[in-house]
Amino acid sequence: MGILKASKIKKVYGKKLFAQEVLKGIDLEVESGEFVGIMGPSGSGKTTLLNVLCSIDRPTEGIVEINGQSLQKMKSKQLSTFRRTEMGFIFQDYNLLDTLTVKENILLPLSVGKTSKQEAETRCQQLAKQLGIQDILKKYPNEISGGQKQRTAAARALIIQPSIVFADEPTGALDSKSASALLESLGTLNKTNHVTIMMVTHDPVAASYCSRVLFLKDGQIYTQVYKGDKTRTQFFQEIMKTQGVLGGDGYEA
Amino acid sequence: MKLSTLVIRSMRKNIKHYYLYFFALIFSAALYFSFVTLQHNEAVVKLTHSSMKGEAGFKVGSILLVIIVFFFVFYANQLFLKRRSKEIGLYQMIGIPKPTISYMLTIENMVLWIGATAIGILVGFFFSRFFALIFLKVINTKREVTLDFSTAALFQTILVFALLLAIVLLQTMWVVHRTSLLDLFKATSKAEQKMKKMNPLQILLGIVGMGLIIYGYYLSTVLFEMDKTITLKDLYIKMGTILGSVIIGTFLTFRYSIAFIMNMIRISKNGHLSLNDVLAVTPIMHRMKSNALSLSIITLMTAMALAILSLSYISYYSVDAQTENYMPYDLAILNHKGEQKFENALQKENIDYKKYDFDLLNAKIDTTPLLEEKLNEDLVKNISMDNIVIKESDAKKIFPKIQLAKNEAIMAGYSDVFRKFMPLKIGKSMIVYVGKEKHKVKLMEIEKQASISSQITYGNPAIIIQDELFYQLQKNTSVQKKTIWKSFVGYNITKPSQMEEAISLYKKATNNGTFKMGEQDGVTTMIQIDAKDELYKQDLENVGLIIFITGFLGSAFLIATGSILYFKQMTEAEEERDSFMTLRKIGFSTDDIMKGIYRKQLFSFGLPLLIGIFHSYFAVKSGWMFFGSELVVPLLITMGIYILLYSIFAILTSNYYRKIIKEIL
């Protein structure tokens, strides 16, 4: 079943003479339970695509549907509610609220809405256990490490049991050990909880945890590779190869 | 690139931040200059009856104004520097030595100050006309006042602002000196204090803080208790204690109690916060350490402004009531002297009037049994037994509802001051002496409104009794002997437009309102009766100056506290930008977030206001009776207007937040 369906997405910045087409008509479909990576050189429109797909930004043209509902037909307030109930977000710089404890940060998306307290508590404890942060629930963000922060952010994204999770360079600010721990957790959650994840990354290692990787170039989908039955290492090599063909340095933000 | 180019560029780049600072400066300069212009204008000072008092009033006012302006400018500069701390750090990073940075900021400040003071003086010059108009309105005169540009005021303003600039420059240099490169990276996280578990000492201090406030309030209610023999020194000590305990209490409350209460709420939620908690409770908790001092100062300034404004408004408002008490009618004649002549003159000029005729008796009445509390011996001895008595049928003209039995009485014209110091109990009985007989007469009611001039009753209330008892008293020789003023006739002129004419006729008929009574033993008693209109004008001019100066200062306080809170919230909004962005991204709408922001504003503005109102209420309540005769209405009006104006700042702040939250995504 298709969770996310995007057709003919165009995004133009600036006006008339100075117009710059960042996305040039992208068609995309994501099935339930997929772990999709988006890769591409700087300026290829990765983050813009993600922002458009997750309704933070509006496309100039084209339609995005999530769970069969068109985002373009919704008003800003409806979109907010839709984001809060259907989508989870993980950002590169964590975006945790410094004034809240880890637990309060995780429970934040439920602060408006009808989820019962027991239900929220159970979900929170379960996610904390799965992500290995149950010991730091009472701490503040400035008392924990970057990896722990990002796992907190992941828990916050998942607490609402979203249809889809959007992750924008989630490992960008992490060291390789924390990064692989986080990706490991995301991979497990993807498999056990059937969470659909869409992740923008420039890191081939991170991308190798995905089930499918899209390559963007100059605002268009250049190609995509599937993991299929390959091992992670094999998949990683395939990604590297594609990136080589694509050209451009993959190692910039 | 030359240093001067850098200065100009950074100023142009920072113009948005400058706005706030620049307007704060212009506003202060304008306010100060217009006030000083009025101070140096002889015509204005001489308008007030006693010019000595006027000059002193303006002097005290201008000193207080400098203090307010100083606080205001100092605070604005501090915020301004905080906002630019990153820039200062950056200059250091690229290798500009600290003295050069100080020098740059000094030039910037000088340019700003000179510009702002010049504009402020110009604006202030126009303001001063406006203020002069208000002033004339307050003292209700139609006299003209010309305002010239005063060089003395100009020099005074320049001097004061040059001094303030020097202080601000020192502050700036100190801040530059203190910032290290490390601060550049910590700039934002530094403001946020880690919320640790409350230790018992803090909880105790929080409780002590609230206790101190309550203790101060309690002391203020018993400040002027009559039953104790208090010396002036005791009074000062008591006042000092009240002030001290309330000030310290306020600080401790802000510093510990509020964080403690909020922490309790937070802990009780066990992580399941509502969005309102997230936006209102937690940021406030985190900032309480750095905000406690400024919130306390704002609270105390609010309390002071409110108390000053209330008290002066009470005196202004009470001019009416006090004049009314002193002289309840437009004009009055004693012992029918010149009555016929006056009335004939009025009729000849076709002036309509209403006449109130009272027969008076001076009777010996012991009113001490009416007292609610026993007074000490010395005071009781001083209470005069001489009371002016009016008969019921006369009093009915102004109190149509009264209905008395033989042993019942009503008091009229018992002022609030007396009520406060010597409360009387309705239903108790006073003793009326008729020769050797004693009559017990029950007090049925106390009327605030006076029936006859308090000049005749020695400031005591007049006692209204039933006609039968009145005639019984009238027959008594000792009463007859003591009664100097046998009658009082009050006149109310129907048309206000004819008042002036009536007054001049009255003066002709009654020898300028002087009533003499040749008495036994060759002593003459003389009373000067003034027309109410003239009394009122005199009183108004006397309190007009005070209300004007206090009003001026009160508004300055209000605007200063409001602006400081506004600046503060602006900075907080900027600091919380990232949080708002996160919230918007993960799916909270602007309206959801604004609900929390309104809560926060309610707290940021409401709490200092609420505590300030309580402080000022108790301050006013303890001593208002020295200022006037009305408490409730002027107090409510003052507070109402203050709250209204104050909420404008809260609305402005909320709009600023909304703008930020909206544009963030």
Short mmCIF file of N, CA, C and O in Angstrom, two decimals, chain A residues 47-87:
data_model
loop_
_atom_site.label_atom_id
_atom_site.label_comp_id
_atom_site.label_asym_id
_atom_site.label_seq_id
_atom_site.Cartn_x
_atom_site.Cartn_y
_atom_site.Cartn_z
N THR A 47 17.09 18.31 0.55
CA THR A 47 16.36 18.83 1.70
C THR A 47 15.08 19.52 1.24
O THR A 47 14.03 19.41 1.89
N THR A 48 15.15 20.21 0.10
CA THR A 48 13.94 20.85 -0.42
C THR A 48 12.87 19.79 -0.69
O THR A 48 11.70 19.98 -0.32
N LEU A 49 13.29 18.68 -1.28
CA LEU A 49 12.32 17.62 -1.56
C LEU A 49 11.69 17.11 -0.27
O LEU A 49 10.47 16.98 -0.17
N LEU A 50 12.54 16.88 0.71
CA LEU A 50 12.02 16.37 1.99
C LEU A 50 11.04 17.36 2.60
O LEU A 50 9.95 16.99 3.06
N ASN A 51 11.42 18.66 2.58
CA ASN A 51 10.56 19.68 3.17
C ASN A 51 9.21 19.77 2.45
O ASN A 51 8.18 19.97 3.08
N VAL A 52 9.26 19.60 1.13
CA VAL A 52 8.01 19.64 0.38
C VAL A 52 7.16 18.41 0.70
O VAL A 52 5.95 18.51 0.91
N LEU A 53 7.82 17.25 0.77
CA LEU A 53 7.07 16.03 1.04
C LEU A 53 6.44 16.04 2.43
O LEU A 53 5.36 15.50 2.64
N CYS A 54 7.11 16.69 3.37
CA CYS A 54 6.59 16.65 4.75
C CYS A 54 5.77 17.89 5.08
O CYS A 54 5.48 18.14 6.23
N SER A 55 5.45 18.70 4.07
CA SER A 55 4.52 19.83 4.21
C SER A 55 5.11 21.03 4.95
O SER A 55 4.41 22.00 5.20
N ILE A 56 6.39 21.01 5.29
CA ILE A 56 7.00 22.19 5.89
C ILE A 56 7.14 23.28 4.83
O ILE A 56 7.00 24.45 5.09
N ASP A 57 7.37 22.84 3.58
CA ASP A 57 7.46 23.78 2.47
C ASP A 57 6.38 23.39 1.45
O ASP A 57 5.95 22.24 1.42
N ARG A 58 5.93 24.37 0.67
CA ARG A 58 4.91 24.03 -0.33
C ARG A 58 5.53 23.97 -1.71
O ARG A 58 6.33 24.84 -2.06
N PRO A 59 5.16 22.98 -2.52
CA PRO A 59 5.72 22.91 -3.88
C PRO A 59 5.10 23.99 -4.76
O PRO A 59 3.98 24.42 -4.50
N THR A 60 5.83 24.41 -5.79
CA THR A 60 5.28 25.37 -6.72
C THR A 60 4.23 24.68 -7.60
O THR A 60 3.22 25.26 -7.96
N GLU A 61 4.51 23.45 -7.91
CA GLU A 61 3.57 22.66 -8.71
C GLU A 61 3.59 21.23 -8.20
O GLU A 61 4.56 20.79 -7.59
N GLY A 62 2.55 20.47 -8.51
CA GLY A 62 2.55 19.06 -8.16
C GLY A 62 1.72 18.76 -6.93
O GLY A 62 1.28 19.66 -6.22
N ILE A 63 1.53 17.47 -6.71
CA ILE A 63 0.66 17.04 -5.62
C ILE A 63 1.40 16.05 -4.73
O ILE A 63 2.09 15.16 -5.20
N VAL A 64 1.26 16.23 -3.43
CA VAL A 64 1.79 15.26 -2.49
C VAL A 64 0.61 14.66 -1.74
O VAL A 64 -0.23 15.38 -1.22
N GLU A 65 0.55 13.34 -1.74
CA GLU A 65 -0.53 12.69 -0.99
C GLU A 65 0.08 11.80 0.07
O GLU A 65 1.01 11.04 -0.21
N ILE A 66 -0.44 11.92 1.28
CA ILE A 66 0.00 11.00 2.32
C ILE A 66 -1.24 10.30 2.83
O ILE A 66 -2.23 10.95 3.16
N ASN A 67 -1.18 8.96 2.86
CA ASN A 67 -2.35 8.15 3.22
C ASN A 67 -3.57 8.53 2.40
O ASN A 67 -4.69 8.59 2.90
N GLY A 68 -3.35 8.89 1.16
CA GLY A 68 -4.45 9.23 0.27
C GLY A 68 -4.99 10.63 0.44
O GLY A 68 -5.93 11.03 -0.23
N GLN A 69 -4.41 11.42 1.33
CA GLN A 69 -4.89 12.79 1.53
C GLN A 69 -3.93 13.78 0.88
O GLN A 69 -2.73 13.75 1.15
N SER A 70 -4.49 14.66 0.08
CA SER A 70 -3.64 15.62 -0.61
C SER A 70 -3.24 16.76 0.33
O SER A 70 -4.09 17.40 0.95
N LEU A 71 -1.96 17.00 0.45
CA LEU A 71 -1.48 18.05 1.35
C LEU A 71 -1.81 19.44 0.80
O LEU A 71 -2.01 20.39 1.56
N GLN A 72 -1.88 19.55 -0.53
CA GLN A 72 -2.09 20.86 -1.12
C GLN A 72 -3.49 21.39 -0.87
O GLN A 72 -3.75 22.58 -0.95
N LYS A 73 -4.42 20.45 -0.56
CA LYS A 73 -5.79 20.90 -0.34
C LYS A 73 -6.02 21.35 1.09
O LYS A 73 -7.08 21.87 1.42
N MET A 74 -5.03 21.14 1.93
CA MET A 74 -5.24 21.47 3.35
C MET A 74 -4.80 22.89 3.66
O MET A 74 -3.89 23.42 3.04
N LYS A 75 -5.49 23.49 4.66
CA LYS A 75 -5.06 24.81 5.11
C LYS A 75 -3.94 24.64 6.12
O LYS A 75 -3.71 23.56 6.65
N SER A 76 -3.30 25.74 6.39
CA SER A 76 -2.11 25.69 7.25
C SER A 76 -2.40 25.03 8.60
O SER A 76 -1.60 24.28 9.13
N LYS A 77 -3.59 25.32 9.14
CA LYS A 77 -3.90 24.76 10.44
C LYS A 77 -4.12 23.26 10.35
O LYS A 77 -3.67 22.49 11.20
N GLN A 78 -4.81 22.85 9.28
CA GLN A 78 -5.03 21.41 9.09
C GLN A 78 -3.71 20.70 8.90
O GLN A 78 -3.50 19.60 9.41
N LEU A 79 -2.82 21.36 8.15
CA LEU A 79 -1.51 20.77 7.90
C LEU A 79 -0.77 20.54 9.21
O LEU A 79 -0.15 19.50 9.40
N SER A 80 -0.85 21.55 10.09
CA SER A 80 -0.19 21.41 11.39
C SER A 80 -0.70 20.18 12.10
O SER A 80 0.07 19.35 12.60
N THR A 81 -2.03 20.05 12.14
CA THR A 81 -2.62 18.91 12.82
C THR A 81 -2.19 17.61 12.15
O THR A 81 -1.88 16.62 12.83
N PHE A 82 -2.16 17.65 10.83
CA PHE A 82 -1.77 16.46 10.09
C PHE A 82 -0.33 16.05 10.41
O PHE A 82 -0.03 14.89 10.63
N ARG A 83 0.53 17.06 10.47
CA ARG A 83 1.93 16.78 10.83
C ARG A 83 2.03 16.19 12.21
O ARG A 83 2.79 15.27 12.47
N ARG A 84 1.22 16.75 13.11
CA ARG A 84 1.33 16.32 14.51
C ARG A 84 0.81 14.91 14.69
O ARG A 84 1.23 14.21 15.60
N THR A 85 -0.16 14.49 13.85
CA THR A 85 -0.77 13.19 14.08
C THR A 85 -0.24 12.10 13.16
O THR A 85 -0.33 10.93 13.49
N GLU A 86 0.29 12.50 12.00
CA GLU A 86 0.65 11.47 11.01
C GLU A 86 2.16 11.38 10.74
O GLU A 86 2.62 10.41 10.16
N MET A 87 2.92 12.44 11.07
CA MET A 87 4.32 12.45 10.68
C MET A 87 5.24 12.59 11.89
O MET A 87 4.93 13.29 12.83
#
